[in-house]
Amino acid sequence: MAAANPAESLRDEASCSICLDYFTDPVTTDCGHNFCRSCITQSWEGRDTNYPCPQCRAMSPQRNLRPNRQLANMTEMVKNLSQTSVRPKEENLCEEHEEKLKLFCEEDQKMICIICRESRDHKSHTVIPIKEAVQEYKEKLKMHLEPLRKNLEDLLKFKSTEEKKAEELKSETQIKRQKVESEFEELQQFLNKEKQILLSRLEKEEKKILQRIMENETQLEEQSSSLMQLITEIEEKSQQPTNELLKDVKDALSRCEKMKFLEPEVVSTDLKMGFQLSYPQQLKKWITKFGVFDWWMEFGRYTVNVTLDPETAVPDLVLSEDGKSVRSGKTRQKVPDTPQRFVTYPIVLGREGFTSGRHYWEVEVGDVRDWTLGVCEDSVRRKGLVTLSPGEGFWTLGLWNNQGCWALTSPQTSLPLSEIPQAVGILLDYEAGKVSFYDAGDKSHLFTFTDTFTGKLRPFFYLYVGDMRIRQVPSWN
């Protein structure tokens, strides 16, 4: 690279490439390059033959060094000229030796001059030219900037998601509050107390979840602020002059490496509101008034807590942490292909297995266009082609493309329904060999399978697109 000005070019020509200082007793090698006699002698110390030139690496069989008087005279003139000339203000000089700072000590992380290099303080240290140090540390700083920017981007996205979840939670809470208000309006004074209890629980649950979301937002805000501040410092550091850039650069790199993106705990916004009325006798009268007492007596006592088994879920399905809901995913998850797992169709089973007794549960399907629910034997086929029929160990009922409901008998049985159920109730009577399906909204009967059960039966769920949830059913206790 060309020197900054003619005076500096002249000084470079009068400097030894080994010590980087003015020539002292310059000598010329066979290849024509010049060095201080002491420098080249020290470089060749311990050799009896094959003397390499430190500059071009050419070999000389003998130790031929010719004094270069003309270069010695020129060096003296350059030194005198340098002493009388005014140094540029921007030139960095060693405070101790008044020499130009040309080297960078990696151990002490500071710029030094040629004389400093030979001192006891730096002689055993790793020393490189300043230009190399600047380039090296610029690359290191640049390398740390990209992950820092990526972390900031991830934090801002996560923060945006948390804010959206908070809004959705408020909206869902409002909808549930209105539903509670309308359902309890007819119960008048008797259920007014129960209504207040439910609203209080709902509000407490909302506050609890919102508090966790706000804590996440605060944590994300703090991390974002720290990251932005560090990024600003690193960007400014990268643009600083050489001496400022290299000053404390190791500390800047250390802070970059220590900056970690701590992902907050994912907060579930599912409102797990349930209720249990405290006046069963009066409640029986109210249930009788509305014509559902027989249903309540038939099923309320058999309610079971059903959860989904992730070990059986096809990789396309995503289960909630509480095992109560399932949705269709956009991509297949990386999960082990165990013998228990379905792989071809979007199926998942319940954790619970039944070998006796009566058991009732309900599933919210909402506006899902394709679903199938029921029970199946624990030993059913999990891989390849799966045929949903009693002969294959499946007793199920399903909706196809939102057009009609079918009991998957052999052959299938079409169910002429005036309205598609938004929630389905399943009652398993093991000893009677029956699996019955109900519209959980108006409690109307949909279909009953009659068979003989011999092995363990498990709840069955098939979901093509959308989401469904096992809902909490008040038990008659």
PDB file of C-alpha atoms in Angstrom, residues 275-429:
ATOM      1  CA  PHE A 275     -67.760 -24.594  38.255  1.00  0.00           C
ATOM      2  CA  GLN A 276     -69.372 -26.693  40.943  1.00  0.00           C
ATOM      3  CA  LEU A 277     -72.634 -25.452  42.403  1.00  0.00           C
ATOM      4  CA  SER A 278     -73.039 -25.652  46.129  1.00  0.00           C
ATOM      5  CA  TYR A 279     -76.795 -26.339  46.366  1.00  0.00           C
ATOM      6  CA  PRO A 280     -77.427 -29.724  44.625  1.00  0.00           C
ATOM      7  CA  GLN A 281     -81.061 -30.109  45.773  1.00  0.00           C
ATOM      8  CA  GLN A 282     -82.122 -26.704  44.464  1.00  0.00           C
ATOM      9  CA  LEU A 283     -80.049 -27.299  41.361  1.00  0.00           C
ATOM     10  CA  LYS A 284     -81.987 -30.531  40.713  1.00  0.00           C
ATOM     11  CA  LYS A 285     -85.214 -28.513  40.682  1.00  0.00           C
ATOM     12  CA  TRP A 286     -83.731 -26.062  38.186  1.00  0.00           C
ATOM     13  CA  ILE A 287     -82.444 -28.911  35.972  1.00  0.00           C
ATOM     14  CA  THR A 288     -85.889 -30.544  36.078  1.00  0.00           C
ATOM     15  CA  LYS A 289     -87.484 -27.238  35.077  1.00  0.00           C
ATOM     16  CA  PHE A 290     -85.376 -27.114  31.940  1.00  0.00           C
ATOM     17  CA  GLY A 291     -85.979 -30.753  31.031  1.00  0.00           C
ATOM     18  CA  VAL A 292     -82.421 -32.055  31.341  1.00  0.00           C
ATOM     19  CA  PHE A 293     -82.576 -33.738  34.731  1.00  0.00           C
ATOM     20  CA  ASP A 294     -82.681 -37.252  33.247  1.00  0.00           C
ATOM     21  CA  TRP A 295     -79.630 -36.507  31.146  1.00  0.00           C
ATOM     22  CA  TRP A 296     -77.782 -35.087  34.136  1.00  0.00           C
ATOM     23  CA  MET A 297     -78.581 -38.114  36.268  1.00  0.00           C
ATOM     24  CA  GLU A 298     -77.606 -40.451  33.418  1.00  0.00           C
ATOM     25  CA  PHE A 299     -74.239 -38.913  32.546  1.00  0.00           C
ATOM     26  CA  GLY A 300     -73.144 -36.526  35.305  1.00  0.00           C
ATOM     27  CA  ARG A 301     -72.145 -39.352  37.630  1.00  0.00           C
ATOM     28  CA  TYR A 302     -69.986 -41.020  34.922  1.00  0.00           C
ATOM     29  CA  THR A 303     -67.908 -38.006  33.912  1.00  0.00           C
ATOM     30  CA  VAL A 304     -64.192 -38.836  33.515  1.00  0.00           C
ATOM     31  CA  ASN A 305     -61.175 -36.612  33.040  1.00  0.00           C
ATOM     32  CA  VAL A 306     -59.838 -37.502  29.582  1.00  0.00           C
ATOM     33  CA  THR A 307     -56.463 -36.196  28.360  1.00  0.00           C
ATOM     34  CA  LEU A 308     -54.592 -36.680  25.087  1.00  0.00           C
ATOM     35  CA  ASP A 309     -51.602 -39.018  24.811  1.00  0.00           C
ATOM     36  CA  PRO A 310     -48.694 -37.334  22.914  1.00  0.00           C
ATOM     37  CA  GLU A 311     -46.997 -40.731  22.434  1.00  0.00           C
ATOM     38  CA  THR A 312     -49.802 -41.748  20.030  1.00  0.00           C
ATOM     39  CA  ALA A 313     -50.210 -38.440  18.122  1.00  0.00           C
ATOM     40  CA  VAL A 314     -49.304 -38.311  14.435  1.00  0.00           C
ATOM     41  CA  PRO A 315     -46.452 -35.746  13.907  1.00  0.00           C
ATOM     42  CA  ASP A 316     -48.862 -33.334  12.129  1.00  0.00           C
ATOM     43  CA  LEU A 317     -50.897 -32.747  15.301  1.00  0.00           C
ATOM     44  CA  VAL A 318     -49.943 -30.252  18.038  1.00  0.00           C
ATOM     45  CA  LEU A 319     -51.175 -30.950  21.583  1.00  0.00           C
ATOM     46  CA  SER A 320     -51.569 -28.390  24.370  1.00  0.00           C
ATOM     47  CA  GLU A 321     -49.483 -28.651  27.520  1.00  0.00           C
ATOM     48  CA  ASP A 322     -52.504 -29.685  29.633  1.00  0.00           C
ATOM     49  CA  GLY A 323     -53.385 -32.458  27.142  1.00  0.00           C
ATOM     50  CA  LYS A 324     -56.884 -31.065  26.691  1.00  0.00           C
ATOM     51  CA  SER A 325     -56.746 -29.653  23.144  1.00  0.00           C
ATOM     52  CA  VAL A 326     -55.270 -30.567  19.761  1.00  0.00           C
ATOM     53  CA  ARG A 327     -54.780 -28.591  16.564  1.00  0.00           C
ATOM     54  CA  SER A 328     -53.496 -29.401  13.096  1.00  0.00           C
ATOM     55  CA  GLY A 329     -49.937 -28.162  12.582  1.00  0.00           C
ATOM     56  CA  LYS A 330     -48.429 -26.591   9.478  1.00  0.00           C
ATOM     57  CA  THR A 331     -45.340 -28.812   9.508  1.00  0.00           C
ATOM     58  CA  ARG A 332     -44.593 -32.304  10.801  1.00  0.00           C
ATOM     59  CA  GLN A 333     -42.904 -32.300  14.175  1.00  0.00           C
ATOM     60  CA  LYS A 334     -39.713 -34.220  14.830  1.00  0.00           C
ATOM     61  CA  VAL A 335     -40.903 -36.943  17.204  1.00  0.00           C
ATOM     62  CA  PRO A 336     -39.716 -40.541  17.663  1.00  0.00           C
ATOM     63  CA  ASP A 337     -41.535 -43.112  15.529  1.00  0.00           C
ATOM     64  CA  THR A 338     -42.503 -45.509  18.304  1.00  0.00           C
ATOM     65  CA  PRO A 339     -44.844 -48.535  17.945  1.00  0.00           C
ATOM     66  CA  GLN A 340     -47.557 -46.559  19.791  1.00  0.00           C
ATOM     67  CA  ARG A 341     -47.585 -43.622  17.334  1.00  0.00           C
ATOM     68  CA  PHE A 342     -49.969 -43.244  14.372  1.00  0.00           C
ATOM     69  CA  VAL A 343     -48.104 -42.070  11.257  1.00  0.00           C
ATOM     70  CA  THR A 344     -50.515 -42.060   8.295  1.00  0.00           C
ATOM     71  CA  TYR A 345     -53.687 -40.321   9.499  1.00  0.00           C
ATOM     72  CA  PRO A 346     -54.170 -37.325  11.890  1.00  0.00           C
ATOM     73  CA  ILE A 347     -55.093 -39.466  14.885  1.00  0.00           C
ATOM     74  CA  VAL A 348     -54.385 -39.207  18.614  1.00  0.00           C
ATOM     75  CA  LEU A 349     -55.695 -41.358  21.481  1.00  0.00           C
ATOM     76  CA  GLY A 350     -56.598 -40.527  25.061  1.00  0.00           C
ATOM     77  CA  ARG A 351     -54.192 -41.503  27.821  1.00  0.00           C
ATOM     78  CA  GLU A 352     -56.949 -43.250  29.755  1.00  0.00           C
ATOM     79  CA  GLY A 353     -57.831 -46.892  29.116  1.00  0.00           C
ATOM     80  CA  PHE A 354     -61.136 -48.508  30.158  1.00  0.00           C
ATOM     81  CA  THR A 355     -61.774 -52.196  30.813  1.00  0.00           C
ATOM     82  CA  SER A 356     -65.030 -51.874  32.781  1.00  0.00           C
ATOM     83  CA  GLY A 357     -67.717 -49.444  33.953  1.00  0.00           C
ATOM     84  CA  ARG A 358     -69.409 -46.397  32.433  1.00  0.00           C
ATOM     85  CA  HIS A 359     -67.463 -43.354  31.290  1.00  0.00           C
ATOM     86  CA  TYR A 360     -68.619 -40.060  29.784  1.00  0.00           C
ATOM     87  CA  TRP A 361     -66.670 -37.136  28.236  1.00  0.00           C
ATOM     88  CA  GLU A 362     -67.371 -34.259  25.832  1.00  0.00           C
ATOM     89  CA  VAL A 363     -65.347 -32.783  22.979  1.00  0.00           C
ATOM     90  CA  GLU A 364     -65.796 -29.274  21.538  1.00  0.00           C
ATOM     91  CA  VAL A 365     -65.485 -29.435  17.738  1.00  0.00           C
ATOM     92  CA  GLY A 366     -66.894 -25.984  16.908  1.00  0.00           C
ATOM     93  CA  ASP A 367     -66.811 -25.265  13.181  1.00  0.00           C
ATOM     94  CA  VAL A 368     -64.246 -27.935  12.296  1.00  0.00           C
ATOM     95  CA  ARG A 369     -65.284 -29.420   8.944  1.00  0.00           C
ATOM     96  CA  ASP A 370     -63.691 -32.885   9.288  1.00  0.00           C
ATOM     97  CA  TRP A 371     -63.519 -34.816  12.565  1.00  0.00           C
ATOM     98  CA  THR A 372     -64.053 -38.299  13.920  1.00  0.00           C
ATOM     99  CA  LEU A 373     -64.560 -39.211  17.597  1.00  0.00           C
ATOM    100  CA  GLY A 374     -65.249 -42.334  19.622  1.00  0.00           C
ATOM    101  CA  VAL A 375     -63.291 -45.210  21.157  1.00  0.00           C
ATOM    102  CA  CYS A 376     -60.934 -47.885  19.868  1.00  0.00           C
ATOM    103  CA  GLU A 377     -59.119 -50.948  21.143  1.00  0.00           C
ATOM    104  CA  ASP A 378     -55.653 -50.246  22.553  1.00  0.00           C
ATOM    105  CA  SER A 379     -54.261 -52.886  20.168  1.00  0.00           C
ATOM    106  CA  VAL A 380     -55.474 -51.319  16.893  1.00  0.00           C
ATOM    107  CA  ARG A 381     -53.186 -50.961  13.875  1.00  0.00           C
ATOM    108  CA  ARG A 382     -51.039 -47.767  14.086  1.00  0.00           C
ATOM    109  CA  LYS A 383     -49.010 -47.910  10.838  1.00  0.00           C
ATOM    110  CA  GLY A 384     -50.044 -47.966   7.184  1.00  0.00           C
ATOM    111  CA  LEU A 385     -53.700 -48.219   6.123  1.00  0.00           C
ATOM    112  CA  VAL A 386     -56.146 -47.806   9.047  1.00  0.00           C
ATOM    113  CA  THR A 387     -59.811 -48.727   8.461  1.00  0.00           C
ATOM    114  CA  LEU A 388     -62.244 -47.150  10.933  1.00  0.00           C
ATOM    115  CA  SER A 389     -64.829 -49.857  11.544  1.00  0.00           C
ATOM    116  CA  PRO A 390     -65.951 -52.046  14.477  1.00  0.00           C
ATOM    117  CA  GLY A 391     -64.360 -55.047  12.784  1.00  0.00           C
ATOM    118  CA  GLU A 392     -60.972 -53.322  13.046  1.00  0.00           C
ATOM    119  CA  GLY A 393     -61.543 -52.247  16.668  1.00  0.00           C
ATOM    120  CA  PHE A 394     -62.945 -48.711  16.074  1.00  0.00           C
ATOM    121  CA  TRP A 395     -66.382 -47.453  17.227  1.00  0.00           C
ATOM    122  CA  THR A 396     -66.520 -43.909  15.892  1.00  0.00           C
ATOM    123  CA  LEU A 397     -68.763 -41.179  14.537  1.00  0.00           C
ATOM    124  CA  GLY A 398     -67.550 -38.447  12.195  1.00  0.00           C
ATOM    125  CA  LEU A 399     -68.296 -35.323  10.160  1.00  0.00           C
ATOM    126  CA  TRP A 400     -66.950 -35.104   6.588  1.00  0.00           C
ATOM    127  CA  ASN A 401     -66.398 -31.754   4.888  1.00  0.00           C
ATOM    128  CA  ASN A 402     -69.090 -30.211   7.093  1.00  0.00           C
ATOM    129  CA  GLN A 403     -71.759 -31.859   4.900  1.00  0.00           C
ATOM    130  CA  GLY A 404     -73.057 -34.776   6.895  1.00  0.00           C
ATOM    131  CA  CYS A 405     -72.559 -36.931   9.972  1.00  0.00           C
ATOM    132  CA  TRP A 406     -71.840 -40.637   9.657  1.00  0.00           C
ATOM    133  CA  ALA A 407     -71.588 -43.531  12.070  1.00  0.00           C
ATOM    134  CA  LEU A 408     -68.596 -45.548  10.851  1.00  0.00           C
ATOM    135  CA  THR A 409     -70.324 -48.901  10.899  1.00  0.00           C
ATOM    136  CA  SER A 410     -69.743 -51.490   8.171  1.00  0.00           C
ATOM    137  CA  PRO A 411     -71.266 -50.302   5.876  1.00  0.00           C
ATOM    138  CA  GLN A 412     -71.404 -46.696   7.141  1.00  0.00           C
ATOM    139  CA  THR A 413     -74.619 -45.225   8.493  1.00  0.00           C
ATOM    140  CA  SER A 414     -75.696 -41.695   7.481  1.00  0.00           C
ATOM    141  CA  LEU A 415     -77.235 -39.625  10.309  1.00  0.00           C
ATOM    142  CA  PRO A 416     -79.995 -37.183   9.187  1.00  0.00           C
ATOM    143  CA  LEU A 417     -79.232 -34.243  11.493  1.00  0.00           C
ATOM    144  CA  SER A 418     -80.928 -30.834  11.262  1.00  0.00           C
ATOM    145  CA  GLU A 419     -77.885 -29.146  12.810  1.00  0.00           C
ATOM    146  CA  ILE A 420     -74.222 -30.147  13.023  1.00  0.00           C
ATOM    147  CA  PRO A 421     -73.133 -30.550  16.688  1.00  0.00           C
ATOM    148  CA  GLN A 422     -70.720 -27.965  18.080  1.00  0.00           C
ATOM    149  CA  ALA A 423     -69.775 -30.374  20.870  1.00  0.00           C
ATOM    150  CA  VAL A 424     -70.115 -34.153  21.054  1.00  0.00           C
ATOM    151  CA  GLY A 425     -70.694 -36.282  24.151  1.00  0.00           C
ATOM    152  CA  ILE A 426     -69.430 -39.892  24.235  1.00  0.00           C
ATOM    153  CA  LEU A 427     -70.772 -42.464  26.738  1.00  0.00           C
ATOM    154  CA  LEU A 428     -68.980 -45.804  26.984  1.00  0.00           C
ATOM    155  CA  ASP A 429     -70.879 -48.599  28.815  1.00  0.00           C
TER     156      ASP A 429
END
